[in-house]
Amino acid sequence: MLKTFSLGGIHPAENKLSANSAIQVLPIPEIVSIPISQHIGAPATPIVKKGDEVKVGQLIAKSSGFVSANIHSSVSGTVFKVDEIIDASSFRRTCVIIKVDGDEWMETIDRSKDLVKEISASKEEIVKKIAEAGIVGLGGATFPAHVKLSVPPGKTADVLIINAVECEPYLTSDHRVMLEKGDEVLVGTQVLMKALGVDKAIIGIENNKPDAIAHLTKLAANYQGIEICPLKTQYPQGGEKQLISATIKREIPSGALPIEVGAVVQNVGTALAVYEAVQKNKPLFERVATITGKSLKNPSNWLFRIGTPVKDLVDAAGGLPEDTGKIIGGGPMMGKALTTIDVPLTKGSSGLLLIPREEAARKEAKPCIRCGKCVSVCPMGLEPFLLMVLADKKEYERLESDAVMDCIECGSCSFTCPANRPLLDYIRLGKGKVGQIMRSRK
């Protein structure tokens, strides 16, 4: 029997339309807008100004704290300006805008296709290189990778878990990375193992990707300490707590982090980026993303330079379908709607989903019928119907005591509600306010 997490979960239609589409390289645009905040934590500080010449891989904004990340140029050319533009969140954010000229890379980057398996860097050097390269979690959360690898005093990691689940419907970029960059992912996994000082790694892959499971299982025979773990297809298995529950059967206490149970989780795309950073001296300035949708001419997977306009990705896949009702950055369950395609792709851009108008329209919300479905599917054991009411009534003390901060915002409750109640919308609002209150206490 296949492993999965123990509490709640749903199985929405998978719609992996682009699973058989090999990774293509998106043409470099004429101009890029690179945000200085593409990660959880403090924005980076720009170190270039208008008129500066830059190369591919050159540092253009420096990390401004421990929980922050360096930003590198994804192109060569001239800095046009450092200015605020509207980004995918619809807020104005500072960006370094560069006019492209050629494609000249920093000389320190190893551009050869040769696989470098021998890990010569020490544990400390690995963490330093990852921080310098601006590596963040590429599963969507964009948490700086070096922070996760800096285990707090008194805590010990005994296992590394690589999240190759890709449980969001439609998205297939991680799937393609495993098939096309399998050895690089496994070397990256060993680099992460060395950084943490662990001798065991588990790569969790859902069984709707049998080709990736077979491919990595075959390759992993040549890599000591790495186990490929097939998992039952169940959403939201890509959540850290759910993946830890599924793979090693350890439960993380409320409000705690994975290190409390001796585990560190990194995304499979992050493992590839770590390989490139540590073994090839290549900073994070490009990544793979899926563009997909039922009406899209060419659902596909693309390697793009960070700062490329979303519009370029849409055009490469055949253009915006006439019946598009909503454009989602990410997947349908946890992604956020975009108001325009004239925004830049970033480190956190794992996919773009174009939803037809018929499917995008929200159905009318009706009164709660007390069926309890939202409770039964919640992977965190919460009561979404109650949290929605408390958020609506601004009962923030009760929201906190009822563990609203444990919500992982997976959307399972809204998905399953027969009354079409906007459960997650209200819970997000309440969670944001409770978070504010908790931070003000400190």
Tab-separated table of C-alpha atoms in Angstrom:
chain	number	residue	atom	x	y	z
A	1	MET	CA	0.000	0.000	0.000
A	2	LEU	CA	1.363	3.404	-1.018
A	3	LYS	CA	2.247	5.923	1.676
A	4	THR	CA	0.341	9.183	2.190
A	5	PHE	CA	-0.375	11.639	4.995
A	6	SER	CA	-2.821	10.652	7.722
A	7	LEU	CA	-5.296	13.536	7.998
A	8	GLY	CA	-7.741	14.937	5.436
A	9	GLY	CA	-6.827	15.551	1.809
A	10	ILE	CA	-8.620	15.596	-1.544
A	11	HIS	CA	-7.995	14.405	-5.113
A	12	PRO	CA	-8.922	17.137	-7.600
A	13	ALA	CA	-8.732	16.459	-11.348
A	14	GLU	CA	-5.020	16.330	-12.193
A	15	ASN	CA	-5.128	17.923	-15.682
A	16	LYS	CA	-1.366	17.484	-16.234
A	17	LEU	CA	-1.721	18.647	-19.844
A	18	SER	CA	1.954	19.528	-20.291
A	19	ALA	CA	3.490	16.396	-18.713
A	20	ASN	CA	4.880	15.136	-22.050
A	21	SER	CA	6.201	18.526	-23.160
A	22	ALA	CA	10.016	18.646	-22.906
A	23	ILE	CA	11.570	21.780	-21.389
A	24	GLN	CA	12.099	24.503	-24.008
A	25	VAL	CA	14.228	27.632	-23.660
A	26	LEU	CA	12.277	30.899	-23.699
A	27	PRO	CA	13.960	33.560	-25.862
A	28	ILE	CA	15.692	36.346	-23.917
A	29	PRO	CA	13.531	39.516	-23.990
A	30	GLU	CA	14.719	42.996	-24.994
A	31	ILE	CA	14.208	44.303	-21.471
A	32	VAL	CA	13.859	42.607	-18.062
A	33	SER	CA	12.445	43.907	-14.770
A	34	ILE	CA	14.059	42.066	-11.860
A	35	PRO	CA	12.319	42.620	-8.476
A	36	ILE	CA	14.618	43.011	-5.450
A	37	SER	CA	12.111	41.099	-3.298
A	38	GLN	CA	11.461	37.636	-4.694
A	39	HIS	CA	11.616	35.770	-1.406
A	40	ILE	CA	10.224	35.561	2.124
A	41	GLY	CA	12.107	38.024	4.326
A	42	ALA	CA	13.747	41.425	3.899
A	43	PRO	CA	14.060	42.793	0.322
A	44	ALA	CA	17.584	42.859	-1.122
A	45	THR	CA	19.413	46.203	-1.441
A	46	PRO	CA	20.242	47.313	-5.017
A	47	ILE	CA	23.986	47.753	-5.629
A	48	VAL	CA	23.708	48.940	-9.262
A	49	LYS	CA	22.482	52.244	-10.707
A	50	LYS	CA	21.296	53.656	-14.023
A	51	GLY	CA	23.932	53.289	-16.746
A	52	ASP	CA	25.843	50.402	-15.125
A	53	GLU	CA	26.905	47.554	-17.435
A	54	VAL	CA	25.995	44.094	-16.113
A	55	LYS	CA	26.662	40.484	-17.112
A	56	VAL	CA	24.557	37.336	-16.723
A	57	GLY	CA	24.977	36.089	-13.143
A	58	GLN	CA	26.303	39.382	-11.745
A	59	LEU	CA	25.092	40.430	-8.283
A	60	ILE	CA	22.727	43.414	-8.642
A	61	ALA	CA	21.018	43.464	-5.210
A	62	LYS	CA	22.577	42.274	-1.964
A	63	SER	CA	20.831	40.336	0.793
A	64	SER	CA	19.904	42.767	3.591
A	65	GLY	CA	19.692	40.320	6.480
A	66	PHE	CA	19.882	36.647	7.472
A	67	VAL	CA	16.354	35.959	6.164
A	68	SER	CA	16.857	37.581	2.769
A	69	ALA	CA	18.371	36.576	-0.585
A	70	ASN	CA	20.820	37.930	-3.144
A	71	ILE	CA	19.473	38.914	-6.581
A	72	HIS	CA	21.531	38.432	-9.745
A	73	SER	CA	21.167	39.757	-13.273
A	74	SER	CA	19.592	37.218	-15.625
A	75	VAL	CA	20.849	39.058	-18.711
A	76	SER	CA	23.774	41.128	-19.961
A	77	GLY	CA	23.236	44.768	-20.857
A	78	THR	CA	22.771	48.196	-19.311
A	79	VAL	CA	20.763	49.162	-16.235
A	80	PHE	CA	18.000	51.395	-17.608
A	81	LYS	CA	16.724	52.412	-14.178
A	82	VAL	CA	15.979	51.219	-10.640
A	83	ASP	CA	12.307	51.991	-10.180
A	84	GLU	CA	9.003	50.794	-8.750
A	85	ILE	CA	6.714	48.812	-11.043
A	86	ILE	CA	3.536	46.780	-10.540
A	87	ASP	CA	4.411	43.130	-9.888
A	88	ALA	CA	2.346	39.913	-9.782
A	89	SER	CA	0.911	40.881	-6.354
A	90	SER	CA	-0.526	44.108	-7.899
A	91	PHE	CA	1.621	46.200	-5.530
A	92	ARG	CA	4.382	48.569	-6.592
A	93	ARG	CA	7.784	46.981	-5.925
A	94	THR	CA	11.325	48.133	-6.575
A	95	CYS	CA	12.875	46.488	-9.648
A	96	VAL	CA	16.187	46.698	-11.470
A	97	ILE	CA	15.233	47.282	-15.113
A	98	ILE	CA	17.877	46.203	-17.623
A	99	LYS	CA	18.081	46.762	-21.392
A	100	VAL	CA	19.486	43.566	-22.901
A	101	ASP	CA	22.622	43.562	-25.030
A	102	GLY	CA	23.987	40.163	-26.098
A	103	ASP	CA	24.306	37.272	-23.631
A	104	GLU	CA	27.644	37.658	-21.841
A	105	TRP	CA	27.969	35.500	-18.719
A	106	MET	CA	30.225	35.967	-15.699
A	107	GLU	CA	33.490	34.107	-16.379
A	108	THR	CA	33.236	32.247	-13.035
A	109	ILE	CA	30.170	30.234	-14.181
A	110	ASP	CA	30.888	26.730	-15.526
A	111	ARG	CA	28.661	26.546	-18.623
A	112	SER	CA	29.745	23.051	-19.693
A	113	LYS	CA	27.221	20.186	-19.760
A	114	ASP	CA	29.606	17.903	-17.831
A	115	LEU	CA	28.144	16.372	-14.660
A	116	VAL	CA	30.256	17.244	-11.609
A	117	LYS	CA	29.633	14.490	-9.042
A	118	GLU	CA	32.541	15.029	-6.652
A	119	ILE	CA	31.567	17.453	-3.879
A	120	SER	CA	34.768	19.226	-2.832
A	121	ALA	CA	33.176	22.084	-0.853
A	122	SER	CA	32.965	21.767	2.943
A	123	LYS	CA	29.687	21.919	4.867
A	124	GLU	CA	30.227	25.621	5.671
A	125	GLU	CA	31.310	26.457	2.115
A	126	ILE	CA	28.152	24.834	0.712
A	127	VAL	CA	25.833	26.955	2.889
A	128	LYS	CA	27.860	30.074	2.008
A	129	LYS	CA	27.706	29.329	-1.737
A	130	ILE	CA	23.948	28.697	-1.572
A	131	ALA	CA	23.448	32.042	0.211
A	132	GLU	CA	25.692	33.873	-2.264
A	133	ALA	CA	23.808	32.341	-5.218
A	134	GLY	CA	20.450	33.617	-3.927
A	135	ILE	CA	18.865	30.154	-3.791
A	136	VAL	CA	15.305	30.094	-2.413
A	137	GLY	CA	12.639	27.397	-2.178
A	138	LEU	CA	11.390	26.898	-5.729
A	139	GLY	CA	8.187	25.100	-4.769
A	140	GLY	CA	6.432	28.469	-4.422
A	141	ALA	CA	7.158	29.609	-0.857
A	142	THR	CA	10.555	31.141	-1.836
A	143	PHE	CA	12.054	30.775	1.666
A	144	PRO	CA	15.843	31.402	1.536
A	145	ALA	CA	17.504	27.963	1.294
A	146	HIS	CA	20.555	28.827	3.421
A	147	VAL	CA	18.277	29.615	6.390
A	148	LYS	CA	16.767	26.124	6.335
A	149	LEU	CA	20.253	24.621	6.175
A	150	SER	CA	21.404	26.614	9.234
A	151	VAL	CA	20.068	24.259	11.907
A	152	PRO	CA	19.443	26.138	15.209
A	153	PRO	CA	21.639	25.282	18.229
A	154	GLY	CA	20.205	22.367	20.188
A	155	LYS	CA	18.408	20.942	17.144
A	156	THR	CA	19.628	18.095	14.925
A	157	ALA	CA	18.571	16.993	11.459
A	158	ASP	CA	18.747	13.251	10.700
A	159	VAL	CA	16.945	13.163	7.331
A	160	LEU	CA	16.620	15.350	4.239
A	161	ILE	CA	13.302	15.121	2.390
A	162	ILE	CA	13.157	16.261	-1.235
A	163	ASN	CA	9.677	17.436	-2.224
A	164	ALA	CA	9.108	16.104	-5.747
A	165	VAL	CA	5.368	15.649	-5.176
A	166	GLU	CA	4.066	18.482	-7.402
A	167	CYS	CA	0.543	17.873	-6.070
A	168	GLU	CA	-0.970	21.033	-7.611
A	169	PRO	CA	-3.190	20.158	-10.586
A	170	TYR	CA	-1.876	21.242	-14.017
A	171	LEU	CA	1.758	21.974	-12.983
A	172	THR	CA	4.468	19.738	-14.499
A	173	SER	CA	7.750	21.698	-14.288
A	174	ASP	CA	9.159	19.573	-11.424
A	175	HIS	CA	8.134	16.420	-13.300
A	176	ARG	CA	10.117	17.504	-16.367
A	177	VAL	CA	13.126	18.539	-14.243
A	178	MET	CA	13.260	15.024	-12.763
A	179	LEU	CA	13.094	13.401	-16.202
A	180	GLU	CA	15.589	15.711	-17.903
A	181	LYS	CA	17.941	16.691	-15.063
A	182	GLY	CA	17.806	13.574	-12.867
A	183	ASP	CA	21.536	13.232	-12.189
A	184	GLU	CA	21.870	16.933	-11.407
A	185	VAL	CA	18.956	16.665	-8.933
A	186	LEU	CA	20.598	13.685	-7.206
A	187	VAL	CA	24.001	15.388	-6.940
A	188	GLY	CA	22.194	18.470	-5.609
A	189	THR	CA	20.502	16.222	-3.047
A	190	GLN	CA	23.898	14.893	-1.933
A	191	VAL	CA	25.188	18.482	-1.659
A	192	LEU	CA	22.245	19.304	0.627
A	193	MET	CA	22.886	16.125	2.645
A	194	LYS	CA	26.514	17.197	3.187
A	195	ALA	CA	25.405	20.702	4.218
A	196	LEU	CA	23.087	19.226	6.854
A	197	GLY	CA	25.464	16.456	7.949
A	198	VAL	CA	22.879	13.708	7.296
A	199	ASP	CA	23.448	10.352	5.596
A	200	LYS	CA	19.853	9.758	4.484
A	201	ALA	CA	17.625	11.517	1.941
A	202	ILE	CA	14.123	10.603	0.781
A	203	ILE	CA	12.701	11.888	-2.498
A	204	GLY	CA	8.888	11.787	-2.315
A	205	ILE	CA	7.140	11.446	-5.708
A	206	GLU	CA	3.415	10.865	-6.251
A	207	ASN	CA	2.491	7.743	-8.219
A	208	ASN	CA	0.876	9.785	-11.024
A	209	LYS	CA	4.480	10.261	-12.263
A	210	PRO	CA	5.557	6.615	-12.805
A	211	ASP	CA	8.185	7.589	-15.415
A	212	ALA	CA	9.897	9.959	-12.951
A	213	ILE	CA	9.776	7.315	-10.188
A	214	ALA	CA	11.324	4.694	-12.487
A	215	HIS	CA	13.962	7.088	-13.865
A	216	LEU	CA	15.148	8.398	-10.485
A	217	THR	CA	15.029	4.916	-8.894
A	218	LYS	CA	17.386	3.668	-11.612
A	219	LEU	CA	19.742	6.645	-11.225
A	220	ALA	CA	19.639	6.600	-7.401
A	221	ALA	CA	21.333	3.182	-7.367
A	222	ASN	CA	24.566	5.120	-8.035
A	223	TYR	CA	24.033	7.609	-5.186
A	224	GLN	CA	24.566	6.472	-1.606
A	225	GLY	CA	21.901	7.281	0.978
A	226	ILE	CA	19.137	8.438	-1.413
A	227	GLU	CA	15.782	6.609	-1.372
A	228	ILE	CA	12.974	7.183	-3.883
A	229	CYS	CA	9.613	7.012	-2.105
A	230	PRO	CA	6.489	6.582	-4.290
A	231	LEU	CA	3.428	8.184	-2.665
A	232	LYS	CA	-0.308	7.872	-3.173
A	233	THR	CA	-1.655	10.804	-5.207
A	234	GLN	CA	-3.322	13.025	-2.619
A	235	TYR	CA	-3.536	16.810	-2.339
A	236	PRO	CA	-1.919	18.694	-0.488
A	237	GLN	CA	0.918	16.183	-0.136
A	238	GLY	CA	3.459	18.860	-1.094
A	239	GLY	CA	2.884	20.665	2.217
A	240	GLU	CA	5.937	20.176	4.452
A	241	LYS	CA	3.982	18.720	7.356
A	242	GLN	CA	1.992	16.418	5.074
A	243	LEU	CA	5.116	15.201	3.246
A	244	ILE	CA	6.935	14.487	6.509
A	245	SER	CA	3.879	12.576	7.758
A	246	ALA	CA	3.717	10.580	4.510
A	247	THR	CA	7.415	9.705	4.164
A	248	ILE	CA	8.724	9.215	7.735
A	249	LYS	CA	5.495	9.115	9.784
A	250	ARG	CA	6.508	11.948	12.124
A	251	GLU	CA	3.963	14.575	13.163
A	252	ILE	CA	5.065	18.203	13.639
A	253	PRO	CA	3.510	19.901	16.693
A	254	SER	CA	1.288	22.971	16.228
A	255	GLY	CA	3.354	26.076	15.536
A	256	ALA	CA	6.610	24.100	15.160
A	257	LEU	CA	8.987	23.687	12.205
A	258	PRO	CA	10.144	20.420	10.554
A	259	ILE	CA	13.514	20.581	12.353
A	260	GLU	CA	11.607	19.836	15.599
A	261	VAL	CA	11.210	16.245	14.303
A	262	GLY	CA	14.702	16.065	12.787
A	263	ALA	CA	13.717	16.747	9.164
A	264	VAL	CA	14.583	19.393	6.577
A	265	VAL	CA	12.477	19.664	3.401
A	266	GLN	CA	13.699	21.140	0.107
A	267	ASN	CA	11.974	21.226	-3.286
A	268	VAL	CA	13.306	19.161	-6.204
A	269	GLY	CA	13.811	22.357	-8.243
A	270	THR	CA	15.805	23.780	-5.336
A	271	ALA	CA	18.020	20.659	-5.384
A	272	LEU	CA	18.800	21.359	-9.051
A	273	ALA	CA	19.546	25.032	-8.285
A	274	VAL	CA	21.833	23.945	-5.415
A	275	TYR	CA	23.750	21.639	-7.781
A	276	GLU	CA	24.231	24.489	-10.235
A	277	ALA	CA	25.274	26.932	-7.494
A	278	VAL	CA	27.728	24.703	-5.633
A	279	GLN	CA	29.099	22.541	-8.450
A	280	LYS	CA	28.897	25.039	-11.343
A	281	ASN	CA	29.144	28.460	-9.598
A	282	LYS	CA	25.849	29.466	-11.227
A	283	PRO	CA	23.559	31.823	-9.260
A	284	LEU	CA	19.776	31.505	-9.452
A	285	PHE	CA	18.762	33.661	-12.416
A	286	GLU	CA	16.646	31.211	-14.426
A	287	ARG	CA	14.187	28.427	-13.663
A	288	VAL	CA	11.599	26.122	-15.273
A	289	ALA	CA	7.871	26.939	-15.233
A	290	THR	CA	4.735	25.404	-16.730
A	291	ILE	CA	2.240	27.368	-18.797
A	292	THR	CA	-1.016	25.511	-19.223
A	293	GLY	CA	-4.793	25.651	-19.564
A	294	LYS	CA	-7.575	23.749	-21.305
A	295	SER	CA	-7.952	26.356	-24.073
A	296	LEU	CA	-4.244	27.111	-24.460
A	297	LYS	CA	-2.797	26.165	-27.855
A	298	ASN	CA	0.449	24.714	-26.488
A	299	PRO	CA	0.574	23.689	-22.785
A	300	SER	CA	4.325	23.456	-22.194
A	301	ASN	CA	7.333	23.815	-19.880
A	302	TRP	CA	9.886	26.598	-20.322
A	303	LEU	CA	13.281	27.587	-18.930
A	304	PHE	CA	13.053	31.367	-18.538
A	305	ARG	CA	15.331	34.170	-17.353
A	306	ILE	CA	14.053	35.895	-14.204
A	307	GLY	CA	12.523	39.302	-14.960
A	308	THR	CA	11.058	38.159	-18.313
A	309	PRO	CA	7.510	39.533	-18.811
A	310	VAL	CA	4.679	37.018	-18.243
A	311	LYS	CA	3.387	38.113	-21.662
A	312	ASP	CA	6.428	36.524	-23.360
A	313	LEU	CA	5.585	33.155	-21.783
A	314	VAL	CA	1.950	33.449	-22.904
A	315	ASP	CA	3.010	34.343	-26.457
A	316	ALA	CA	5.457	31.418	-26.606
A	317	ALA	CA	2.623	29.010	-25.742
A	318	GLY	CA	0.368	30.267	-28.545
A	319	GLY	CA	-1.071	33.487	-27.129
A	320	LEU	CA	-3.929	34.301	-24.778
A	321	PRO	CA	-7.044	32.209	-25.606
A	322	GLU	CA	-10.160	34.295	-26.346
A	323	ASP	CA	-12.187	32.563	-23.631
A	324	THR	CA	-9.644	33.234	-20.835
A	325	GLY	CA	-11.485	34.225	-17.657
A	326	LYS	CA	-8.637	34.220	-15.165
A	327	ILE	CA	-4.828	34.030	-15.204
A	328	ILE	CA	-3.319	32.307	-12.174
A	329	GLY	CA	0.299	32.584	-11.081
A	330	GLY	CA	0.912	29.045	-9.799
A	331	GLY	CA	-1.661	26.249	-9.667
A	332	PRO	CA	-5.454	26.351	-9.278
A	333	MET	CA	-5.471	25.448	-5.573
A	334	MET	CA	-2.888	27.816	-4.052
A	335	GLY	CA	-2.009	30.162	-6.919
A	336	LYS	CA	-2.901	33.858	-7.021
A	337	ALA	CA	-4.839	35.598	-9.815
A	338	LEU	CA	-2.912	38.132	-11.906
A	339	THR	CA	-4.515	41.407	-12.938
A	340	THR	CA	-2.217	41.806	-15.961
A	341	ILE	CA	0.355	39.818	-17.954
A	342	ASP	CA	2.675	42.851	-18.069
A	343	VAL	CA	4.453	41.759	-14.871
A	344	PRO	CA	7.812	39.983	-14.471
A	345	LEU	CA	8.383	36.274	-13.882
A	346	THR	CA	10.339	35.670	-10.655
A	347	LYS	CA	12.133	32.964	-8.663
A	348	GLY	CA	8.753	31.863	-7.295
A	349	SER	CA	7.054	31.509	-10.708
A	350	SER	CA	6.448	27.758	-10.911
A	351	GLY	CA	3.603	28.013	-13.406
A	352	LEU	CA	0.975	30.034	-15.183
A	353	LEU	CA	-2.576	28.722	-15.556
A	354	LEU	CA	-5.097	30.219	-17.977
A	355	ILE	CA	-8.613	29.273	-16.853
A	356	PRO	CA	-11.551	29.465	-19.306
A	357	ARG	CA	-14.292	31.968	-18.457
A	358	GLU	CA	-16.857	29.240	-17.673
A	359	GLU	CA	-14.642	27.626	-15.029
A	360	ALA	CA	-13.283	30.904	-13.639
A	361	ALA	CA	-16.655	32.341	-12.576
A	362	ARG	CA	-17.333	31.983	-8.859
A	363	LYS	CA	-20.584	30.302	-7.937
A	364	GLU	CA	-22.994	32.035	-5.595
A	365	ALA	CA	-22.192	31.387	-1.939
A	366	LYS	CA	-25.026	29.865	0.087
A	367	PRO	CA	-25.531	29.399	3.843
A	368	CYS	CA	-23.487	26.668	5.530
A	369	ILE	CA	-25.417	23.366	5.640
A	370	ARG	CA	-23.322	21.951	8.534
A	371	CYS	CA	-22.211	18.941	6.482
A	372	GLY	CA	-18.701	18.881	7.980
A	373	LYS	CA	-16.963	18.186	4.654
A	374	CYS	CA	-14.504	21.051	5.176
A	375	VAL	CA	-13.498	19.543	8.530
A	376	SER	CA	-13.015	16.052	7.090
A	377	VAL	CA	-10.689	17.225	4.283
A	378	CYS	CA	-8.597	19.721	6.299
A	379	PRO	CA	-5.059	18.265	6.426
A	380	MET	CA	-4.306	20.287	9.571
A	381	GLY	CA	-7.333	19.056	11.552
A	382	LEU	CA	-8.932	22.520	11.740
A	383	GLU	CA	-12.587	23.590	11.531
A	384	PRO	CA	-12.707	25.858	8.460
A	385	PHE	CA	-16.440	26.650	8.757
A	386	LEU	CA	-15.839	28.042	12.259
A	387	LEU	CA	-12.641	29.920	11.330
A	388	MET	CA	-14.528	31.675	8.515
A	389	VAL	CA	-17.249	32.845	10.910
A	390	LEU	CA	-14.691	34.011	13.491
A	391	ALA	CA	-12.759	35.947	10.813
A	392	ASP	CA	-15.983	37.541	9.573
A	393	LYS	CA	-16.907	38.557	13.154
A	394	LYS	CA	-13.329	39.794	13.833
A	395	GLU	CA	-12.988	37.411	16.803
A	396	TYR	CA	-9.191	37.455	16.603
A	397	GLU	CA	-8.452	36.058	20.086
A	398	ARG	CA	-10.645	33.044	19.418
A	399	LEU	CA	-9.119	32.651	15.944
A	400	GLU	CA	-5.672	32.459	17.518
A	401	SER	CA	-6.729	29.949	20.160
A	402	ASP	CA	-8.413	27.828	17.459
A	403	ALA	CA	-5.031	27.589	15.658
A	404	VAL	CA	-5.790	29.661	12.544
A	405	MET	CA	-2.002	30.111	12.102
A	406	ASP	CA	-1.707	26.345	11.486
A	407	CYS	CA	-3.719	26.748	8.267
A	408	ILE	CA	-1.479	26.010	5.249
A	409	GLU	CA	-3.931	27.761	2.854
A	410	CYS	CA	-4.238	24.668	0.642
A	411	GLY	CA	-7.838	25.464	-0.361
A	412	SER	CA	-9.168	21.930	0.253
A	413	CYS	CA	-12.042	23.355	2.326
A	414	SER	CA	-13.246	25.779	-0.357
A	415	PHE	CA	-12.826	23.082	-3.028
A	416	THR	CA	-15.068	20.608	-1.214
A	417	CYS	CA	-17.749	22.985	0.138
A	418	PRO	CA	-21.165	22.176	-1.449
A	419	ALA	CA	-22.431	25.655	-0.465
A	420	ASN	CA	-19.598	27.400	-2.394
A	421	ARG	CA	-18.582	29.366	0.694
A	422	PRO	CA	-15.348	31.396	0.330
A	423	LEU	CA	-13.814	29.691	3.358
A	424	LEU	CA	-10.162	30.214	2.486
A	425	ASP	CA	-10.634	33.899	1.569
A	426	TYR	CA	-11.957	34.698	5.034
A	427	ILE	CA	-9.431	32.446	6.781
A	428	ARG	CA	-6.578	34.217	4.946
A	429	LEU	CA	-7.905	37.591	6.093
A	430	GLY	CA	-8.222	36.391	9.684
A	431	LYS	CA	-4.817	34.727	9.589
A	432	GLY	CA	-3.193	37.934	8.320
A	433	LYS	CA	-4.711	39.970	11.157
A	434	VAL	CA	-3.829	37.398	13.844
A	435	GLY	CA	-0.256	37.306	12.492
A	436	GLN	CA	-0.077	41.100	12.837
A	437	ILE	CA	-1.326	40.927	16.424
A	438	MET	CA	1.190	38.190	17.325
A	439	ARG	CA	4.111	40.150	15.819
A	440	SER	CA	3.095	43.350	17.649
A	441	ARG	CA	3.328	41.448	20.970
A	442	LYS	CA	6.967	40.646	20.272
